Short mmCIF file of C-alpha atoms in Angstrom, two decimals:
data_model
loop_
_atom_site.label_atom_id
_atom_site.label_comp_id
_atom_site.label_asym_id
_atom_site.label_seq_id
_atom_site.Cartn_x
_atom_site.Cartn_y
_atom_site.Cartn_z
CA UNK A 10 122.39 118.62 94.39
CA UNK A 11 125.70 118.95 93.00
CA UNK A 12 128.14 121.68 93.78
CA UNK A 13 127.72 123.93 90.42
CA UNK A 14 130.31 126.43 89.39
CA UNK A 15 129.57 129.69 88.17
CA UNK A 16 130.45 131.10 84.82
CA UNK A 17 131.11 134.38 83.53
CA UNK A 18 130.33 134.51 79.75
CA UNK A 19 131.79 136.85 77.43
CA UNK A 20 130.50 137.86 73.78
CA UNK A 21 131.36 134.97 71.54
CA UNK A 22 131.58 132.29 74.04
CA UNK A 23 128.34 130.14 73.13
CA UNK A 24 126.83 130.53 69.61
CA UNK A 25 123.38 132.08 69.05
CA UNK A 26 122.96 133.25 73.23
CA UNK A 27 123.75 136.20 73.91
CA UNK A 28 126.78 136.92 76.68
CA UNK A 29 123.77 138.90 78.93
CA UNK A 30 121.24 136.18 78.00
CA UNK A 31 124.17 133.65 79.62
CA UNK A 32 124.99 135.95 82.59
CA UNK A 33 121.32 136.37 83.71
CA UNK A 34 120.36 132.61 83.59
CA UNK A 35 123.86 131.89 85.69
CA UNK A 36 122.78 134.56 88.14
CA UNK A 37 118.87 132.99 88.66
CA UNK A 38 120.90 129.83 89.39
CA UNK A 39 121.23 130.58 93.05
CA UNK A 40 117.50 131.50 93.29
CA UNK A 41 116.32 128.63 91.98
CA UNK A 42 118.13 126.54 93.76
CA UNK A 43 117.58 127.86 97.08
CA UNK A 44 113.86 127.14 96.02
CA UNK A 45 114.79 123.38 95.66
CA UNK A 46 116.15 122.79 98.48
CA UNK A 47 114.29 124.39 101.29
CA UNK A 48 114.78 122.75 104.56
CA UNK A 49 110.70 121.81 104.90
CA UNK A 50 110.44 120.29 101.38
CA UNK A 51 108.51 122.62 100.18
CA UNK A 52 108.61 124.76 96.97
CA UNK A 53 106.94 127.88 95.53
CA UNK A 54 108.36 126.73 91.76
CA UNK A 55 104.60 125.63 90.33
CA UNK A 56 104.37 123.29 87.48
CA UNK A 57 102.01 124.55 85.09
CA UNK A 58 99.33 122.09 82.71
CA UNK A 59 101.99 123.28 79.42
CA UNK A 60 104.94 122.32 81.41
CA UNK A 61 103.98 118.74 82.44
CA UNK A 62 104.68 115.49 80.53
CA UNK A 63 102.36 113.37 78.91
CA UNK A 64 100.72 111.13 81.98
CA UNK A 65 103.31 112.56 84.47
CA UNK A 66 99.69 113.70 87.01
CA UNK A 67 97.83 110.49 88.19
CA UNK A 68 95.54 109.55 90.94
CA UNK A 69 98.28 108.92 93.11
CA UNK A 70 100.24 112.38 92.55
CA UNK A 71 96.64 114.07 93.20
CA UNK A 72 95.97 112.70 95.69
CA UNK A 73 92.22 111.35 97.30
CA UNK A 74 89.60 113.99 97.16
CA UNK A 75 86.61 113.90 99.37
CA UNK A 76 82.99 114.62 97.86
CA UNK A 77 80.62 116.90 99.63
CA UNK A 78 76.94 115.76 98.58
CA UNK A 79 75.83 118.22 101.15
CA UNK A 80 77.61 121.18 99.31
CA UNK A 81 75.30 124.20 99.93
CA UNK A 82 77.97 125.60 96.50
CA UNK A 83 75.57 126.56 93.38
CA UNK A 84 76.10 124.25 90.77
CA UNK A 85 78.22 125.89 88.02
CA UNK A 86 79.80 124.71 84.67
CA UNK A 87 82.87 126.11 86.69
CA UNK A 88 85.19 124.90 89.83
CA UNK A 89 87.80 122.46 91.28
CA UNK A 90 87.63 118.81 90.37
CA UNK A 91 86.28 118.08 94.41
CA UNK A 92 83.81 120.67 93.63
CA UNK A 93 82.62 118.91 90.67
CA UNK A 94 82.71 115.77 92.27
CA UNK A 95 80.42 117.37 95.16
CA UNK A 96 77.65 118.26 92.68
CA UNK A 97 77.66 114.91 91.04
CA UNK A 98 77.43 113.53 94.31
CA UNK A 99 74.91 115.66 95.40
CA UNK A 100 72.51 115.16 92.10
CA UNK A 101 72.84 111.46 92.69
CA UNK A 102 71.35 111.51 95.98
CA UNK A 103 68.32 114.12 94.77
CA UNK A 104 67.59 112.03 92.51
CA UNK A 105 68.04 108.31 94.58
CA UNK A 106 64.92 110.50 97.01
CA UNK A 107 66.60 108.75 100.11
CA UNK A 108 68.06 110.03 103.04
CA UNK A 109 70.95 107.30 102.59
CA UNK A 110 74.62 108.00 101.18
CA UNK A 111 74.31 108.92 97.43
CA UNK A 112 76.98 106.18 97.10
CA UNK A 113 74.74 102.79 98.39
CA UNK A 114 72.83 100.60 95.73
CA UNK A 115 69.48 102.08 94.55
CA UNK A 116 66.43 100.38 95.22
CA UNK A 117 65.42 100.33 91.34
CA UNK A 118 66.51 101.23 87.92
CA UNK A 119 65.07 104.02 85.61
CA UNK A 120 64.11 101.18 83.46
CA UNK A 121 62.64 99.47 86.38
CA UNK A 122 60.79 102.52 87.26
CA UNK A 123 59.43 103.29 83.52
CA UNK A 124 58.14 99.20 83.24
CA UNK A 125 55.90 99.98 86.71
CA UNK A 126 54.24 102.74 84.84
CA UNK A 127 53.99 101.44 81.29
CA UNK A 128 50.27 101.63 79.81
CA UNK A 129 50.34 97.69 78.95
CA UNK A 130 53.14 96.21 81.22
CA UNK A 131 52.93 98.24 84.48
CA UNK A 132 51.40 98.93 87.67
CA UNK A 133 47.37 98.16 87.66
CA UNK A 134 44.65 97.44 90.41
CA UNK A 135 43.84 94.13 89.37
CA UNK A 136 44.35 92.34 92.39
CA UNK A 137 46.29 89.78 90.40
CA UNK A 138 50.08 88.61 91.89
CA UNK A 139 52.56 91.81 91.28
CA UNK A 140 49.46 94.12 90.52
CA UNK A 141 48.11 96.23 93.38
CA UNK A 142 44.83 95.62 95.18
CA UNK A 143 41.25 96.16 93.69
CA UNK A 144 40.33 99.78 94.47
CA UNK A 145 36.60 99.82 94.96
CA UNK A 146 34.77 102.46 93.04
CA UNK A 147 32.99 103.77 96.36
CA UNK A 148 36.28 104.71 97.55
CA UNK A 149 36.86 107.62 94.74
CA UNK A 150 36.42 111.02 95.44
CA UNK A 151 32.92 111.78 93.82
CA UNK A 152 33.47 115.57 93.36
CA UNK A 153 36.25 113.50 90.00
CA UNK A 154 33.20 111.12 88.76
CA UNK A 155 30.02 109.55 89.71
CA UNK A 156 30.11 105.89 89.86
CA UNK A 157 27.37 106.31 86.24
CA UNK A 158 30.40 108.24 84.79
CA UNK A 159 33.32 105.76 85.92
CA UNK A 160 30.79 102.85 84.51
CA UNK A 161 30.52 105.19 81.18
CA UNK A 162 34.23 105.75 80.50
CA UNK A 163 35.37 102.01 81.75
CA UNK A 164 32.33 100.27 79.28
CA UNK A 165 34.17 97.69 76.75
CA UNK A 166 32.47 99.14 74.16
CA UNK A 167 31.78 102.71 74.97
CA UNK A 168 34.12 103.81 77.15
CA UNK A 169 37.31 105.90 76.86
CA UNK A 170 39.66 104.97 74.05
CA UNK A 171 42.38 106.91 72.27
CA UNK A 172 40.91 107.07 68.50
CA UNK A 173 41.45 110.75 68.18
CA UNK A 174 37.98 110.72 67.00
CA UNK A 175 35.07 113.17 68.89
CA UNK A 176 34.79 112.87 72.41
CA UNK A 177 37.89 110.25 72.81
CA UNK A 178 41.54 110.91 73.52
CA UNK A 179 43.69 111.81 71.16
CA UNK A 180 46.19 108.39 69.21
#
């Protein structure tokens, strides 16, 4: 920095500030700049969010942050941007079910998921290629139906349908 001379105002000197106004700033000078130029680098002057220019904090000046998807932290609508980052990390891997990193490519796609279990387009017993294997009726608990009552509800005709009318499911 610059060598900076010291003035002593008096009434009158500079329009609209005030002589004190004047003499209190020149006296916070040394202050200030003692707290510039500290021999570590350091500096307890904090910028504050009003005080900063437009796009004057990046990624860079923030530096890399390091999630935690093992945070044992409650989730809260509150907390530092790494803490935020933990939870989202941490949601991401409850919901992948895996014991993997949260970050590694999922197995399948909600979408994916939802077209296994669709009523006309997803996972049945048919044996056919893609479909699971038969599952002989023998094989069901009996204490759920009786192989007359599985034959009853699975009939073409007269079996369980969604009509909404008595005795069927409801459209």
């Amino acid at each position: 920095m610059p060598d900076y001379t010291k003035t002593t105002w008096v009434s009158g000197a500079a329009p609209g500030i005030s002589a004190e106004n004047l003499n209190k700033l020149e006296g916070q000078y040394d202050t200030v700049k003692a707290e510039l130029q500290r021999a570590d680098g350091t500096s307890a002057i904090q910028a504050h969010g009003s005080n900063l220019v437009a796009d004057s904090v990046t990624d860079t000046k923030i530096g890399s942050r390091t999630v935690n998807p093992a945070t044992a932290t409650a989730y809260s609508l509150t907390g530092q941007i790494t803490q935020h980052l933990s939870w989202i990390a941490k949601s991401i891997k409850a919901l992948k079910g895996v014991a993997g990193n949260w970050y590694d490519a999922c197995s399948g796609t909600i979408e994916g998921i939802w077209a296994k279990f669709h009523a006309t387009t997803g996972h049945k017993h048919s044996g056919a290629a893609g479909d699971g294997p038969k599952i002989p009726v023998g094989n069901l608990d009996t204490d759920v139906a009786t192989q007359a009552e599985m034959d009853a509800k699975l009939h073409a005709t007269t079996g369980h349908k969604h009509s909404g009318g008595a005795g069927d499911a409801p459209k």
